[in-house]
mmCIF file with all atom_site columns, C-alpha atoms in Angstrom:
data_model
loop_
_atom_site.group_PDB
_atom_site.id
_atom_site.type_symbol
_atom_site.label_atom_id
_atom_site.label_alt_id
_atom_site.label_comp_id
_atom_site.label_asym_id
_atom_site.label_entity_id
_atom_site.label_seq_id
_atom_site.pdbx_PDB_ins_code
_atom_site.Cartn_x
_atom_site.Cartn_y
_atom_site.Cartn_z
_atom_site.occupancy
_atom_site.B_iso_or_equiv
_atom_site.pdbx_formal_charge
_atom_site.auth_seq_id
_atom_site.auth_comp_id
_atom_site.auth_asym_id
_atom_site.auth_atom_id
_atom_site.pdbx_PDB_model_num
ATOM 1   C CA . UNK A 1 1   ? 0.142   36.543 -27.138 1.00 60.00 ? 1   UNK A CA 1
ATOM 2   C CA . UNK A 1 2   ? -3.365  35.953 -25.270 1.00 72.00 ? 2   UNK A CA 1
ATOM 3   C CA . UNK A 1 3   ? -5.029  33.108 -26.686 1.00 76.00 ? 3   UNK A CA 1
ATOM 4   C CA . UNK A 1 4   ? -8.908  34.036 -26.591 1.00 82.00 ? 4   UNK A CA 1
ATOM 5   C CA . UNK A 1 5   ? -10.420 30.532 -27.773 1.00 85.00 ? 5   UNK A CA 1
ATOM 6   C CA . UNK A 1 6   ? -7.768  28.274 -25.732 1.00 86.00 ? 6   UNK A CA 1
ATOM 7   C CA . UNK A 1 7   ? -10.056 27.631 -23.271 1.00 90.00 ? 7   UNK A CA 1
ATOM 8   C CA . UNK A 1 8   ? -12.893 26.635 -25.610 1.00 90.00 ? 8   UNK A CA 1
ATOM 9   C CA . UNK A 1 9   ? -10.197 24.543 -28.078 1.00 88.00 ? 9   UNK A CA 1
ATOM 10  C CA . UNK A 1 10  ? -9.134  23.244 -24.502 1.00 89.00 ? 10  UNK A CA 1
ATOM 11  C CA . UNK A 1 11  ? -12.587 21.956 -24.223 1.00 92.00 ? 11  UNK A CA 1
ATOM 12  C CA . UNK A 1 12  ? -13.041 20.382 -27.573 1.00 92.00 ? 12  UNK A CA 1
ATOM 13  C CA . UNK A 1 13  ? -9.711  18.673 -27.255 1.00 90.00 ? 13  UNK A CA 1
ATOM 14  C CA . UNK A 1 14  ? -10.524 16.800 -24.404 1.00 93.00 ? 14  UNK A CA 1
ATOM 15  C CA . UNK A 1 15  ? -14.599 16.015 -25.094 1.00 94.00 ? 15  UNK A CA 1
ATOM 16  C CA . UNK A 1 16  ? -12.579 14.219 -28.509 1.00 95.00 ? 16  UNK A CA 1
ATOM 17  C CA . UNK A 1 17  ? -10.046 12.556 -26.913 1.00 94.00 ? 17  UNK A CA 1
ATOM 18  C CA . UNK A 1 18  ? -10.829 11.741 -23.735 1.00 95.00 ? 18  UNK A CA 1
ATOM 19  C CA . UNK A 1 19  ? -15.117 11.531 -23.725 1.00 94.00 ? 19  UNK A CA 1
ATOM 20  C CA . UNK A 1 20  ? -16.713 8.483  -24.630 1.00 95.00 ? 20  UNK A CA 1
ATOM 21  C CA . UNK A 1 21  ? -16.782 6.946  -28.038 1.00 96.00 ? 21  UNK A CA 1
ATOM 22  C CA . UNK A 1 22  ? -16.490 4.213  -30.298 1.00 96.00 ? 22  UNK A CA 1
ATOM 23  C CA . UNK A 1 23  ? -13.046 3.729  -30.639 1.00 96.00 ? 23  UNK A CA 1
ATOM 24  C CA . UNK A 1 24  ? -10.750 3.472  -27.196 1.00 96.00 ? 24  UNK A CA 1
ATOM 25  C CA . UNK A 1 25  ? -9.369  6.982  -25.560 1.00 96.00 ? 25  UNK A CA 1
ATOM 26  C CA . UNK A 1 26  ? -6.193  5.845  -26.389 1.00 96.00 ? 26  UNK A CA 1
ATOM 27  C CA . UNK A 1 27  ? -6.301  5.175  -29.984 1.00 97.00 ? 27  UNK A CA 1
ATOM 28  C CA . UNK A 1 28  ? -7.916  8.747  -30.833 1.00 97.00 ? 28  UNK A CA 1
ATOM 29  C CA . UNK A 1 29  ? -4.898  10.412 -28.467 1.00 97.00 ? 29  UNK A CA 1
ATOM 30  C CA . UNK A 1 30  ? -2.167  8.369  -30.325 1.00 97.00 ? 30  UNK A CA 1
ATOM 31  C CA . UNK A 1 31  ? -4.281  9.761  -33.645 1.00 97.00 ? 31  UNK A CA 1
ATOM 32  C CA . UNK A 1 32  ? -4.126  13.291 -32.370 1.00 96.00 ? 32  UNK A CA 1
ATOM 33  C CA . UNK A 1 33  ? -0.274  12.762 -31.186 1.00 96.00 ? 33  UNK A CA 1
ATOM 34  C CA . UNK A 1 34  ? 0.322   10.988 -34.835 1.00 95.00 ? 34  UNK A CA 1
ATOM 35  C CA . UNK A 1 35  ? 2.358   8.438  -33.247 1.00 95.00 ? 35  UNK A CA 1
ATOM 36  C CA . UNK A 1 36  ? 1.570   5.071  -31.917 1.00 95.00 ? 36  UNK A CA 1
ATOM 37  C CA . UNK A 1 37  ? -0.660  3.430  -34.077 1.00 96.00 ? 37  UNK A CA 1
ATOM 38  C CA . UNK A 1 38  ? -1.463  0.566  -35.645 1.00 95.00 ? 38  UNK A CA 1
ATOM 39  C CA . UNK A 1 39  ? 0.235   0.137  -38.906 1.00 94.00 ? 39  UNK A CA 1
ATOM 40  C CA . UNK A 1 40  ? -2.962  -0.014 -40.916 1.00 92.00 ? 40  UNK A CA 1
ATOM 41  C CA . UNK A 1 41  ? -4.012  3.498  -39.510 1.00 96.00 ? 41  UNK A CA 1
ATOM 42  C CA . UNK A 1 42  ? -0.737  4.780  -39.259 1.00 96.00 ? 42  UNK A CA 1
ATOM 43  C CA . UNK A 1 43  ? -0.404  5.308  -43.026 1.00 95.00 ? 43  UNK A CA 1
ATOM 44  C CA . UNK A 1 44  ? -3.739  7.551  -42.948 1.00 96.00 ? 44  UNK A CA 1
ATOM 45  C CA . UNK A 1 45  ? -3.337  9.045  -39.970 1.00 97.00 ? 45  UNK A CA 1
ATOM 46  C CA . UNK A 1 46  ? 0.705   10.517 -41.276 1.00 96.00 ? 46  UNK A CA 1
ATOM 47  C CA . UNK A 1 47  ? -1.595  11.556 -44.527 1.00 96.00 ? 47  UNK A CA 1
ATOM 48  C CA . UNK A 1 48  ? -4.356  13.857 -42.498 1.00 96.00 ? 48  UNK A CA 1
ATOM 49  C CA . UNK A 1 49  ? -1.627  15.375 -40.707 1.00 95.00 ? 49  UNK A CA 1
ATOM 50  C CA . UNK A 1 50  ? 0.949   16.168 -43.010 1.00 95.00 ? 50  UNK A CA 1
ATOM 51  C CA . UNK A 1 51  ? -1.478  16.218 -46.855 1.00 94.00 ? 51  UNK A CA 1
ATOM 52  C CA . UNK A 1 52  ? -4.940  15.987 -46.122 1.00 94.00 ? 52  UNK A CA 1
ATOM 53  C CA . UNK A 1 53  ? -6.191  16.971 -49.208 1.00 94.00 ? 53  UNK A CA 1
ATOM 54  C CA . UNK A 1 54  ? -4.191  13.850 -50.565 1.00 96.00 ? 54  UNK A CA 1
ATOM 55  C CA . UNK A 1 55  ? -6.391  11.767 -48.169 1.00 95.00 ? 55  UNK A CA 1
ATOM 56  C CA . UNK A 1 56  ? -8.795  9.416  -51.090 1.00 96.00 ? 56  UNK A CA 1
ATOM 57  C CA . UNK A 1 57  ? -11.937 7.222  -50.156 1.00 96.00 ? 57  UNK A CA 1
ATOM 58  C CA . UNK A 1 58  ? -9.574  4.649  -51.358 1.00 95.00 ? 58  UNK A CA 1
ATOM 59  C CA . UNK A 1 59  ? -7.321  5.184  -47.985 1.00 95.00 ? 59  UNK A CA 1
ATOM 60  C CA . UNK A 1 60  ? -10.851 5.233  -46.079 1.00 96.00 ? 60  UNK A CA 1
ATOM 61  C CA . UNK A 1 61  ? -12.209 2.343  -47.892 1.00 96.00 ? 61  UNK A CA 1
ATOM 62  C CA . UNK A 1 62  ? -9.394  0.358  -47.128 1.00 95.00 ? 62  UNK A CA 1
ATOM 63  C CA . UNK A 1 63  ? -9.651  0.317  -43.387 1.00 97.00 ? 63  UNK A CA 1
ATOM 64  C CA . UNK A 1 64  ? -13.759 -0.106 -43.356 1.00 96.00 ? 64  UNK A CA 1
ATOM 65  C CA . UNK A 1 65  ? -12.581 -3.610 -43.345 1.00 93.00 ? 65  UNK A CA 1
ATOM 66  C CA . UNK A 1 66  ? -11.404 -3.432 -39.735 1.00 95.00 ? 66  UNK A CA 1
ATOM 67  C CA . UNK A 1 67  ? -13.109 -0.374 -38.473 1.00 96.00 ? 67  UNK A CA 1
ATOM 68  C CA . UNK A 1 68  ? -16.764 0.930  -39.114 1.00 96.00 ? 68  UNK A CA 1
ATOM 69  C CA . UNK A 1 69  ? -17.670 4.312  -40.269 1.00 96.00 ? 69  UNK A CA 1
ATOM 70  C CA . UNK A 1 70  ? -17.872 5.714  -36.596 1.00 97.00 ? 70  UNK A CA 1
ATOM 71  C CA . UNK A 1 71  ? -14.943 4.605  -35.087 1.00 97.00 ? 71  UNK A CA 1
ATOM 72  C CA . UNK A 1 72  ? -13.127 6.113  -38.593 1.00 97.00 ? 72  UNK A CA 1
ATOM 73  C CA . UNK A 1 73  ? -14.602 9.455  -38.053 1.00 97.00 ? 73  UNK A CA 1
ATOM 74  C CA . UNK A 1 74  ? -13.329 9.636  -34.821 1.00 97.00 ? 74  UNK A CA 1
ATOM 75  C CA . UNK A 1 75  ? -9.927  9.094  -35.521 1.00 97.00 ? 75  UNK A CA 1
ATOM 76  C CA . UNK A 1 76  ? -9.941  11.341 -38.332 1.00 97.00 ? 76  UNK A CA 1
ATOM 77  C CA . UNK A 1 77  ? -11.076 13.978 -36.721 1.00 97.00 ? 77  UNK A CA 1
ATOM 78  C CA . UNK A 1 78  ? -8.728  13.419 -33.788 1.00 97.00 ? 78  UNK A CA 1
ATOM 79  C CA . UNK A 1 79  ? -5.684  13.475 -36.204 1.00 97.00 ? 79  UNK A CA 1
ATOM 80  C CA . UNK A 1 80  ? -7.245  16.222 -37.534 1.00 96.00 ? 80  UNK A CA 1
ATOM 81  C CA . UNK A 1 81  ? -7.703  18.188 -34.275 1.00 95.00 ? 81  UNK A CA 1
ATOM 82  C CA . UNK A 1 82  ? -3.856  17.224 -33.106 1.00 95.00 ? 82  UNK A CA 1
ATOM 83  C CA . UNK A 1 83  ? -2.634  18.564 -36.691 1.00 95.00 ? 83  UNK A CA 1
ATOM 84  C CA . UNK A 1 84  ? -4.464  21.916 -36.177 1.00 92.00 ? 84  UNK A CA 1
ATOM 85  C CA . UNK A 1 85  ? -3.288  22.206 -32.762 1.00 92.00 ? 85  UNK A CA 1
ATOM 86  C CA . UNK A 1 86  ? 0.163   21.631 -33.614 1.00 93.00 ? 86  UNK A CA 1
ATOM 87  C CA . UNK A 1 87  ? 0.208   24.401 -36.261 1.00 91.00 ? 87  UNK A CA 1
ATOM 88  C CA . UNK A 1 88  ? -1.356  26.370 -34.096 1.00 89.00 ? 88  UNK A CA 1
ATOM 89  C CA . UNK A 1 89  ? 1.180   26.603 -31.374 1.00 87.00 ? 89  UNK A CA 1
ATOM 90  C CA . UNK A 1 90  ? 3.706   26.745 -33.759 1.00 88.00 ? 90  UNK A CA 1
ATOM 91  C CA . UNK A 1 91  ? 2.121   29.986 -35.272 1.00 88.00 ? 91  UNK A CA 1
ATOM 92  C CA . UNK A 1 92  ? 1.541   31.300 -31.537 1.00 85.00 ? 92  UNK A CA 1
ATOM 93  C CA . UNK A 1 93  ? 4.881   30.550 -30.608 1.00 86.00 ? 93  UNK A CA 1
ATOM 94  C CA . UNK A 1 94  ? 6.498   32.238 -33.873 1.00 88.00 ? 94  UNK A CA 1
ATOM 95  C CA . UNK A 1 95  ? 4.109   35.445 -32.972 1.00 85.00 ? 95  UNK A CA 1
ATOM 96  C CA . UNK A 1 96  ? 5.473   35.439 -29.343 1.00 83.00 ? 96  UNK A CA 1
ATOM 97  C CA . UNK A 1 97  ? 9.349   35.350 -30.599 1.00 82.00 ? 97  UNK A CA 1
ATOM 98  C CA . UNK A 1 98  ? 8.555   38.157 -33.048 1.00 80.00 ? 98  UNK A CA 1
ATOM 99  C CA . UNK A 1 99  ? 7.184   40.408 -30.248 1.00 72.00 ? 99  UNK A CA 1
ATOM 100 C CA . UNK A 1 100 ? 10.077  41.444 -28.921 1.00 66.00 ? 100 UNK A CA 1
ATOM 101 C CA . UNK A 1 101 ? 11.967  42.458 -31.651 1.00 65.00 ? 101 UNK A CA 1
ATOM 102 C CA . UNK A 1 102 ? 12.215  46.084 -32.982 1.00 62.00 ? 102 UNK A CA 1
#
């Protein structure tokens, strides 16, 4: 199946994880990826992918001890981005294997 926006997603993608910021290039990737963080992240990171509505501004709250508002933003919305992507290609791919059947 042709992917319309991929090129545009494409470009989000990597203005988030790879353009300049407050937190380091790696840190948002390993957010997006949802592996390879430090513990005190990992535990909201695993949340916004898998539950985000379960995410509380008690989880947020929590790490504003270590990291200020912006660098939290951007690694929520780069484990954000990496869950949507994820589901995404999963729904592409199960479109794909379905268009060959009868």
């Amino acid at each position: 199946m042709k992917d319309s926006h991929a090129t545009l997603r494409d470009q989000v993608l990597k203005r988030v994880l790879k353009g300049a910021g407050e937190t380091e290039q790696s840190l948002r990737q390993a957010a997006a990826a949802g592996t390879g963080l430090p513990p005190d992240l990992q535990h909201l990171v695993d949340k916004i992918q898998e539950h985000a509505y379960k995410v509380t501004d008690e989880d947020v709250a929590r790490l504003q001890q270590a990291y200020d508002d912006d660098q939290l933003f951007e690694i929520i919305v780069s484990a954000a981005l990496g869950a949507s992507r994820k589901r995404l290609l999963a729904g592409l791919a199960a479109l794909d294997s379905t268009k060959d059947e009868p």
